Amino acid sequence: MDILTIDKQGEKLELDRISAAPPKKTDKDAAKQELDAIGEELFDLQDLMWGAKQHSVLIVLQGRDTAGKDGTIKHVAGYLNPRGVSVASFGVPSEEEREHDFLWRIHRHAPRKGELAIFNRSHYEDVLVVRVHNLVPESLWKERYGHIRDFEEMLSEHGTLILKFFLHISREEQEQRLRDREKEPRKAWKINSGDWEDREHWDDYTRAYEEAISRTSTKKAPWTLVPADSKWYRNLVVARTLVEALRPYRKGWQERLDAVGVRKKAELEAWRKGK
């Protein structure tokens, strides 16, 4: 897969020039088989991370309405052991949350060592929605890029592996999915006039996403742009990116668990001899 990952601050980004469709000749059935294989490896890696408790993982999912944040969580997290997974969704701040700094409600949900946390929307709403809808002064939301970089750097320094995904959906596909909600009774509960209203700000959101991604991409907290017009390909890209990020730690986690195992056996033997 030739997927765009941005890990350098300040790189110019033009979303309109990036395809939201899978690469040509990508086979859906083959992608599903690969996803299942990746899922098995992902479960194993998560189990090692849980036991070693040397790192944690933070997955940030951002995207326009209908881009598939919930679907990604369902299909990718479905391969994981729920024992070590948490999902946090960040909507309109509560009165209590508004009385604190914008990162207060976010930091509370950061993963502990051994755990994997998924943010369905995140601290990036505070440089996206607030910008497009003029909810706070420009002088305030512009300062937040630096706060976000510092926040993510701090998490990284304490062992959190950060993976940020922008689910990139085309304007045409989004319209189709919104209309499908009106046609299908089981999806009608998702209908929201605000989704249609936000479409009127498509270009504004495009600029907001472009700047947010450009200003907050770093080696330790990169952004991956996920073509999201096809759900099956979207899921594969996220799962594959995640497992590739975890693989380099397998050996260290296993060595940590082996050392713990030796110590535990010694403790058990000493207990038996002391009886």
mmCIF file of C-alpha atoms in Angstrom:
data_model
loop_
_atom_site.group_PDB
_atom_site.id
_atom_site.type_symbol
_atom_site.label_atom_id
_atom_site.label_comp_id
_atom_site.label_asym_id
_atom_site.label_seq_id
_atom_site.Cartn_x
_atom_site.Cartn_y
_atom_site.Cartn_z
ATOM 1 C CA MET A 1 0.000 0.000 0.000
ATOM 2 C CA ASP A 2 1.302 3.420 -0.910
ATOM 3 C CA ILE A 3 -0.221 5.382 1.976
ATOM 4 C CA LEU A 4 0.764 8.925 2.841
ATOM 5 C CA THR A 5 2.154 9.308 6.343
ATOM 6 C CA ILE A 6 3.296 12.747 7.430
ATOM 7 C CA ASP A 7 5.846 12.880 10.242
ATOM 8 C CA LYS A 8 7.462 16.261 9.663
ATOM 9 C CA GLN A 9 6.040 19.543 10.872
ATOM 10 C CA GLY A 10 5.341 22.168 8.239
ATOM 11 C CA GLU A 11 4.952 19.917 5.195
ATOM 12 C CA LYS A 12 2.537 21.412 2.677
ATOM 13 C CA LEU A 13 -0.655 19.423 2.277
ATOM 14 C CA GLU A 14 -3.422 19.683 -0.324
ATOM 15 C CA LEU A 15 -6.225 17.256 0.469
ATOM 16 C CA ASP A 16 -8.013 17.917 -2.817
ATOM 17 C CA ARG A 17 -5.053 16.365 -4.637
ATOM 18 C CA ILE A 18 -5.121 13.162 -2.588
ATOM 19 C CA SER A 19 -7.402 10.351 -3.696
ATOM 20 C CA ALA A 20 -9.954 9.029 -1.221
ATOM 21 C CA ALA A 21 -10.384 5.800 -3.239
ATOM 22 C CA PRO A 22 -8.367 2.565 -2.968
ATOM 23 C CA PRO A 23 -5.494 2.174 -5.437
ATOM 24 C CA LYS A 24 -6.466 0.646 -8.755
ATOM 25 C CA LYS A 25 -6.422 -3.159 -8.935
ATOM 26 C CA THR A 26 -6.778 -3.443 -5.151
ATOM 27 C CA ASP A 27 -8.750 -6.637 -4.574
ATOM 28 C CA LYS A 28 -11.456 -6.530 -1.913
ATOM 29 C CA ASP A 29 -11.323 -10.245 -1.094
ATOM 30 C CA ALA A 30 -7.538 -10.233 -0.836
ATOM 31 C CA ALA A 31 -7.746 -7.186 1.428
ATOM 32 C CA LYS A 32 -10.176 -9.004 3.722
ATOM 33 C CA GLN A 33 -7.843 -12.007 3.960
ATOM 34 C CA GLU A 34 -4.921 -9.733 4.756
ATOM 35 C CA LEU A 35 -6.959 -7.942 7.418
ATOM 36 C CA ASP A 36 -7.787 -11.252 9.122
ATOM 37 C CA ALA A 37 -4.110 -12.232 9.131
ATOM 38 C CA ILE A 38 -3.121 -8.840 10.500
ATOM 39 C CA GLY A 39 -5.823 -9.157 13.132
ATOM 40 C CA GLU A 40 -4.283 -12.342 14.515
ATOM 41 C CA GLU A 41 -0.862 -10.710 14.735
ATOM 42 C CA LEU A 42 -2.373 -7.584 16.262
ATOM 43 C CA PHE A 43 -4.003 -9.611 19.022
ATOM 44 C CA ASP A 44 -0.660 -11.269 19.793
ATOM 45 C CA LEU A 45 1.214 -7.959 19.876
ATOM 46 C CA GLN A 46 -1.398 -6.389 22.113
ATOM 47 C CA ASP A 47 -1.104 -9.336 24.505
ATOM 48 C CA LEU A 48 2.668 -8.860 24.732
ATOM 49 C CA MET A 49 2.260 -5.118 25.329
ATOM 50 C CA TRP A 50 -0.331 -5.761 28.033
ATOM 51 C CA GLY A 51 1.960 -8.138 29.856
ATOM 52 C CA ALA A 52 5.186 -6.147 29.484
ATOM 53 C CA LYS A 53 3.570 -2.864 30.525
ATOM 54 C CA GLN A 54 6.394 -0.817 29.049
ATOM 55 C CA HIS A 55 4.322 1.088 26.499
ATOM 56 C CA SER A 56 0.800 2.177 25.716
ATOM 57 C CA VAL A 57 -0.882 3.088 22.428
ATOM 58 C CA LEU A 58 -3.020 6.092 21.564
ATOM 59 C CA ILE A 59 -4.990 6.004 18.319
ATOM 60 C CA VAL A 60 -6.540 9.282 17.211
ATOM 61 C CA LEU A 61 -9.317 9.063 14.616
ATOM 62 C CA GLN A 62 -10.342 12.264 12.869
ATOM 63 C CA GLY A 63 -12.456 12.762 9.769
ATOM 64 C CA ARG A 64 -15.499 14.425 8.367
ATOM 65 C CA ASP A 65 -18.988 13.158 9.128
ATOM 66 C CA THR A 66 -19.592 9.652 7.687
ATOM 67 C CA ALA A 67 -15.854 9.074 7.133
ATOM 68 C CA GLY A 68 -16.144 5.951 9.249
ATOM 69 C CA LYS A 69 -14.685 6.559 12.684
ATOM 70 C CA ASP A 70 -17.197 4.265 14.380
ATOM 71 C CA GLY A 71 -16.830 1.645 11.656
ATOM 72 C CA THR A 72 -13.059 1.676 11.974
ATOM 73 C CA ILE A 73 -13.302 1.141 15.721
ATOM 74 C CA LYS A 74 -15.753 -1.718 15.236
ATOM 75 C CA HIS A 75 -13.707 -3.590 12.645
ATOM 76 C CA VAL A 76 -10.158 -2.932 13.845
ATOM 77 C CA ALA A 77 -10.717 -3.017 17.602
ATOM 78 C CA GLY A 78 -12.719 -6.186 17.034
ATOM 79 C CA TYR A 79 -9.419 -8.026 16.662
ATOM 80 C CA LEU A 80 -8.191 -6.816 20.046
ATOM 81 C CA ASN A 81 -8.746 -8.112 23.555
ATOM 82 C CA PRO A 82 -11.285 -5.671 25.060
ATOM 83 C CA ARG A 83 -9.563 -6.133 28.433
ATOM 84 C CA GLY A 84 -6.911 -3.606 27.414
ATOM 85 C CA VAL A 85 -8.855 -1.288 25.112
ATOM 86 C CA SER A 86 -10.725 1.927 25.861
ATOM 87 C CA VAL A 87 -12.677 4.198 23.517
ATOM 88 C CA ALA A 88 -13.356 7.849 24.262
ATOM 89 C CA SER A 89 -15.584 10.098 22.154
ATOM 90 C CA PHE A 90 -15.250 13.854 22.414
ATOM 91 C CA GLY A 91 -18.259 15.910 21.464
ATOM 92 C CA VAL A 92 -19.371 19.341 22.610
ATOM 93 C CA PRO A 93 -17.581 20.140 25.907
ATOM 94 C CA SER A 94 -19.669 20.055 29.067
ATOM 95 C CA GLU A 95 -19.908 23.073 31.362
ATOM 96 C CA GLU A 96 -17.291 21.541 33.653
ATOM 97 C CA GLU A 97 -14.948 20.853 30.730
ATOM 98 C CA ARG A 98 -15.278 24.415 29.454
ATOM 99 C CA GLU A 99 -14.108 25.663 32.842
ATOM 100 C CA HIS A 100 -10.741 23.928 32.331
ATOM 101 C CA ASP A 101 -8.082 24.163 29.637
ATOM 102 C CA PHE A 102 -9.004 22.376 26.404
ATOM 103 C CA LEU A 103 -6.651 19.437 27.072
ATOM 104 C CA TRP A 104 -8.011 18.686 30.556
ATOM 105 C CA ARG A 105 -10.794 16.403 29.359
ATOM 106 C CA ILE A 106 -8.431 14.714 26.892
ATOM 107 C CA HIS A 107 -5.593 13.881 29.266
ATOM 108 C CA ARG A 108 -7.931 12.047 31.609
ATOM 109 C CA HIS A 109 -8.435 9.389 28.932
ATOM 110 C CA ALA A 110 -4.789 8.843 27.993
ATOM 111 C CA PRO A 111 -3.901 5.123 28.128
ATOM 112 C CA ARG A 112 -2.024 3.513 31.000
ATOM 113 C CA LYS A 113 1.018 1.299 30.366
ATOM 114 C CA GLY A 114 -0.106 -1.862 28.592
ATOM 115 C CA GLU A 115 -3.361 -0.322 27.343
ATOM 116 C CA LEU A 116 -4.582 0.911 23.975
ATOM 117 C CA ALA A 117 -6.872 3.951 23.835
ATOM 118 C CA ILE A 118 -8.885 5.053 20.804
ATOM 119 C CA PHE A 119 -10.061 8.636 20.520
ATOM 120 C CA ASN A 120 -13.156 9.050 18.349
ATOM 121 C CA ARG A 121 -12.539 12.702 17.599
ATOM 122 C CA SER A 122 -10.091 14.289 19.985
ATOM 123 C CA HIS A 123 -8.212 17.400 21.061
ATOM 124 C CA TYR A 124 -8.077 18.303 17.361
ATOM 125 C CA GLU A 125 -11.701 19.416 17.478
ATOM 126 C CA ASP A 126 -10.336 22.461 19.298
ATOM 127 C CA VAL A 127 -8.478 23.597 16.177
ATOM 128 C CA LEU A 128 -11.131 22.399 13.703
ATOM 129 C CA VAL A 129 -14.738 23.026 14.763
ATOM 130 C CA VAL A 130 -13.854 26.068 16.842
ATOM 131 C CA ARG A 131 -11.985 27.533 13.883
ATOM 132 C CA VAL A 132 -14.607 26.881 11.220
ATOM 133 C CA HIS A 133 -17.506 28.097 13.362
ATOM 134 C CA ASN A 134 -15.631 30.963 15.042
ATOM 135 C CA LEU A 135 -16.274 29.626 18.528
ATOM 136 C CA VAL A 136 -13.089 31.121 19.977
ATOM 137 C CA PRO A 137 -10.799 33.934 18.801
ATOM 138 C CA GLU A 138 -8.220 33.051 16.144
ATOM 139 C CA SER A 139 -5.454 34.155 18.491
ATOM 140 C CA LEU A 140 -6.552 31.403 20.902
ATOM 141 C CA TRP A 141 -6.947 28.413 18.568
ATOM 142 C CA LYS A 142 -3.683 29.194 16.779
ATOM 143 C CA GLU A 143 -1.798 28.839 20.059
ATOM 144 C CA ARG A 144 -3.255 25.374 20.479
ATOM 145 C CA TYR A 145 -1.097 23.785 17.778
ATOM 146 C CA GLY A 146 1.915 24.250 20.026
ATOM 147 C CA HIS A 147 0.036 22.975 23.065
ATOM 148 C CA ILE A 148 -0.991 19.869 21.129
ATOM 149 C CA ARG A 149 2.566 19.139 19.995
ATOM 150 C CA ASP A 150 3.849 19.546 23.553
ATOM 151 C CA PHE A 151 1.067 17.340 24.935
ATOM 152 C CA GLU A 152 1.762 14.548 22.454
ATOM 153 C CA GLU A 153 5.522 14.818 23.000
ATOM 154 C CA MET A 154 4.982 14.453 26.734
ATOM 155 C CA LEU A 155 2.849 11.320 26.234
ATOM 156 C CA SER A 156 5.483 9.897 23.907
ATOM 157 C CA GLU A 157 8.265 10.516 26.419
ATOM 158 C CA HIS A 158 6.311 8.438 28.918
ATOM 159 C CA GLY A 159 6.026 5.434 26.595
ATOM 160 C CA THR A 160 2.877 6.135 24.604
ATOM 161 C CA LEU A 161 2.983 5.195 20.931
ATOM 162 C CA ILE A 162 0.835 7.750 19.101
ATOM 163 C CA LEU A 163 -0.869 7.021 15.778
ATOM 164 C CA LYS A 164 -3.112 9.672 14.248
ATOM 165 C CA PHE A 165 -5.420 8.855 11.336
ATOM 166 C CA PHE A 166 -7.289 11.265 9.097
ATOM 167 C CA LEU A 167 -10.068 9.304 7.390
ATOM 168 C CA HIS A 168 -10.138 11.015 4.011
ATOM 169 C CA ILE A 169 -13.545 10.834 2.331
ATOM 170 C CA SER A 170 -14.592 12.526 -0.900
ATOM 171 C CA ARG A 171 -17.411 15.014 -1.043
ATOM 172 C CA GLU A 172 -19.375 12.753 -3.390
ATOM 173 C CA GLU A 173 -19.061 9.697 -1.166
ATOM 174 C CA GLN A 174 -20.063 11.659 1.901
ATOM 175 C CA GLU A 175 -23.230 12.873 0.189
ATOM 176 C CA GLN A 176 -24.110 9.309 -0.811
ATOM 177 C CA ARG A 177 -23.668 8.053 2.735
ATOM 178 C CA LEU A 178 -25.771 10.861 4.163
ATOM 179 C CA ARG A 179 -28.557 10.066 1.701
ATOM 180 C CA ASP A 180 -28.297 6.371 2.503
ATOM 181 C CA ARG A 181 -29.102 7.187 6.096
ATOM 182 C CA GLU A 182 -32.400 8.678 4.997
ATOM 183 C CA LYS A 183 -33.273 5.621 2.918
ATOM 184 C CA GLU A 184 -32.402 2.914 5.441
ATOM 185 C CA PRO A 185 -34.651 2.712 8.530
ATOM 186 C CA ARG A 186 -31.881 1.122 10.616
ATOM 187 C CA LYS A 187 -29.608 4.097 9.932
ATOM 188 C CA ALA A 188 -32.217 6.831 10.260
ATOM 189 C CA TRP A 189 -31.229 7.459 13.885
ATOM 190 C CA LYS A 190 -27.937 8.863 12.600
ATOM 191 C CA ILE A 191 -29.654 11.623 10.606
ATOM 192 C CA ASN A 192 -28.433 15.017 11.735
ATOM 193 C CA SER A 193 -29.162 18.284 9.969
ATOM 194 C CA GLY A 194 -25.848 19.552 11.316
ATOM 195 C CA ASP A 195 -24.027 17.117 9.025
ATOM 196 C CA TRP A 196 -25.601 18.792 6.008
ATOM 197 C CA GLU A 197 -24.877 22.203 7.430
ATOM 198 C CA ASP A 198 -21.206 21.308 7.840
ATOM 199 C CA ARG A 199 -21.052 20.340 4.170
ATOM 200 C CA GLU A 200 -21.586 24.012 3.399
ATOM 201 C CA HIS A 201 -18.249 24.612 5.140
ATOM 202 C CA TRP A 202 -16.416 21.893 3.203
ATOM 203 C CA ASP A 203 -13.620 24.166 1.991
ATOM 204 C CA ASP A 204 -13.212 25.753 5.409
ATOM 205 C CA TYR A 205 -12.839 22.334 7.009
ATOM 206 C CA THR A 206 -10.386 21.334 4.291
ATOM 207 C CA ARG A 207 -8.132 24.260 5.151
ATOM 208 C CA ALA A 208 -8.526 23.575 8.873
ATOM 209 C CA TYR A 209 -7.531 19.930 8.469
ATOM 210 C CA GLU A 210 -4.629 20.774 6.191
ATOM 211 C CA GLU A 211 -3.163 23.210 8.682
ATOM 212 C CA ALA A 212 -3.821 21.022 11.715
ATOM 213 C CA ILE A 213 -2.103 18.040 10.109
ATOM 214 C CA SER A 214 0.793 20.121 8.834
ATOM 215 C CA ARG A 215 1.359 21.910 12.147
ATOM 216 C CA THR A 216 1.186 18.810 14.377
ATOM 217 C CA SER A 217 2.965 16.089 12.388
ATOM 218 C CA THR A 218 6.081 14.813 14.154
ATOM 219 C CA LYS A 219 8.218 11.668 14.129
ATOM 220 C CA LYS A 220 6.685 10.521 17.405
ATOM 221 C CA ALA A 221 3.120 11.523 16.536
ATOM 222 C CA PRO A 222 2.680 11.134 12.766
ATOM 223 C CA TRP A 223 -0.489 11.553 10.750
ATOM 224 C CA THR A 224 -1.601 8.844 8.320
ATOM 225 C CA LEU A 225 -4.006 9.874 5.564
ATOM 226 C CA VAL A 226 -6.424 6.997 5.051
ATOM 227 C CA PRO A 227 -8.434 6.730 1.796
ATOM 228 C CA ALA A 228 -11.908 6.206 3.275
ATOM 229 C CA ASP A 229 -14.290 6.022 0.315
ATOM 230 C CA SER A 230 -14.174 2.205 0.573
ATOM 231 C CA LYS A 231 -14.770 0.944 4.069
ATOM 232 C CA TRP A 232 -12.913 -2.343 3.601
ATOM 233 C CA TYR A 233 -9.781 -0.556 2.411
ATOM 234 C CA ARG A 234 -10.011 2.020 5.200
ATOM 235 C CA ASN A 235 -10.052 -0.748 7.809
ATOM 236 C CA LEU A 236 -7.064 -2.492 6.241
ATOM 237 C CA VAL A 237 -4.962 0.668 6.148
ATOM 238 C CA VAL A 238 -5.585 1.465 9.816
ATOM 239 C CA ALA A 239 -4.944 -2.108 10.975
ATOM 240 C CA ARG A 240 -1.817 -2.475 8.872
ATOM 241 C CA THR A 241 -0.395 0.849 10.033
ATOM 242 C CA LEU A 242 -1.033 -0.129 13.646
ATOM 243 C CA VAL A 243 0.597 -3.552 13.422
ATOM 244 C CA GLU A 244 3.618 -2.120 11.595
ATOM 245 C CA ALA A 245 4.046 0.400 14.413
ATOM 246 C CA LEU A 246 3.953 -2.317 17.081
ATOM 247 C CA ARG A 247 6.177 -4.939 15.436
ATOM 248 C CA PRO A 248 9.511 -3.282 16.349
ATOM 249 C CA TYR A 249 8.629 -3.653 20.038
ATOM 250 C CA ARG A 250 7.820 -7.370 19.927
ATOM 251 C CA LYS A 251 11.316 -8.550 20.869
ATOM 252 C CA GLY A 252 11.659 -6.136 23.776
ATOM 253 C CA TRP A 253 8.236 -7.016 25.163
ATOM 254 C CA GLN A 254 8.950 -10.727 24.866
ATOM 255 C CA GLU A 255 12.311 -10.347 26.612
ATOM 256 C CA ARG A 256 10.610 -8.423 29.386
ATOM 257 C CA LEU A 257 8.016 -11.177 29.839
ATOM 258 C CA ASP A 258 10.683 -13.890 29.723
ATOM 259 C CA ALA A 259 12.596 -12.136 32.514
ATOM 260 C CA VAL A 260 9.428 -11.829 34.578
ATOM 261 C CA GLY A 261 8.751 -15.512 33.972
ATOM 262 C CA VAL A 262 12.181 -16.507 35.273
ATOM 263 C CA ARG A 263 11.668 -14.409 38.391
ATOM 264 C CA LYS A 264 8.181 -15.793 38.999
ATOM 265 C CA LYS A 265 9.433 -19.373 38.677
ATOM 266 C CA ALA A 266 12.205 -18.656 41.145
ATOM 267 C CA GLU A 267 9.714 -17.173 43.611
ATOM 268 C CA LEU A 268 7.490 -20.222 43.262
ATOM 269 C CA GLU A 269 10.402 -22.600 43.790
ATOM 270 C CA ALA A 270 11.507 -20.688 46.895
ATOM 271 C CA TRP A 271 7.967 -20.882 48.258
ATOM 272 C CA ARG A 272 7.818 -24.638 47.719
ATOM 273 C CA LYS A 273 11.167 -25.192 49.433
ATOM 274 C CA GLY A 274 10.045 -23.129 52.397
ATOM 275 C CA LYS A 275 6.949 -25.191 53.070
#
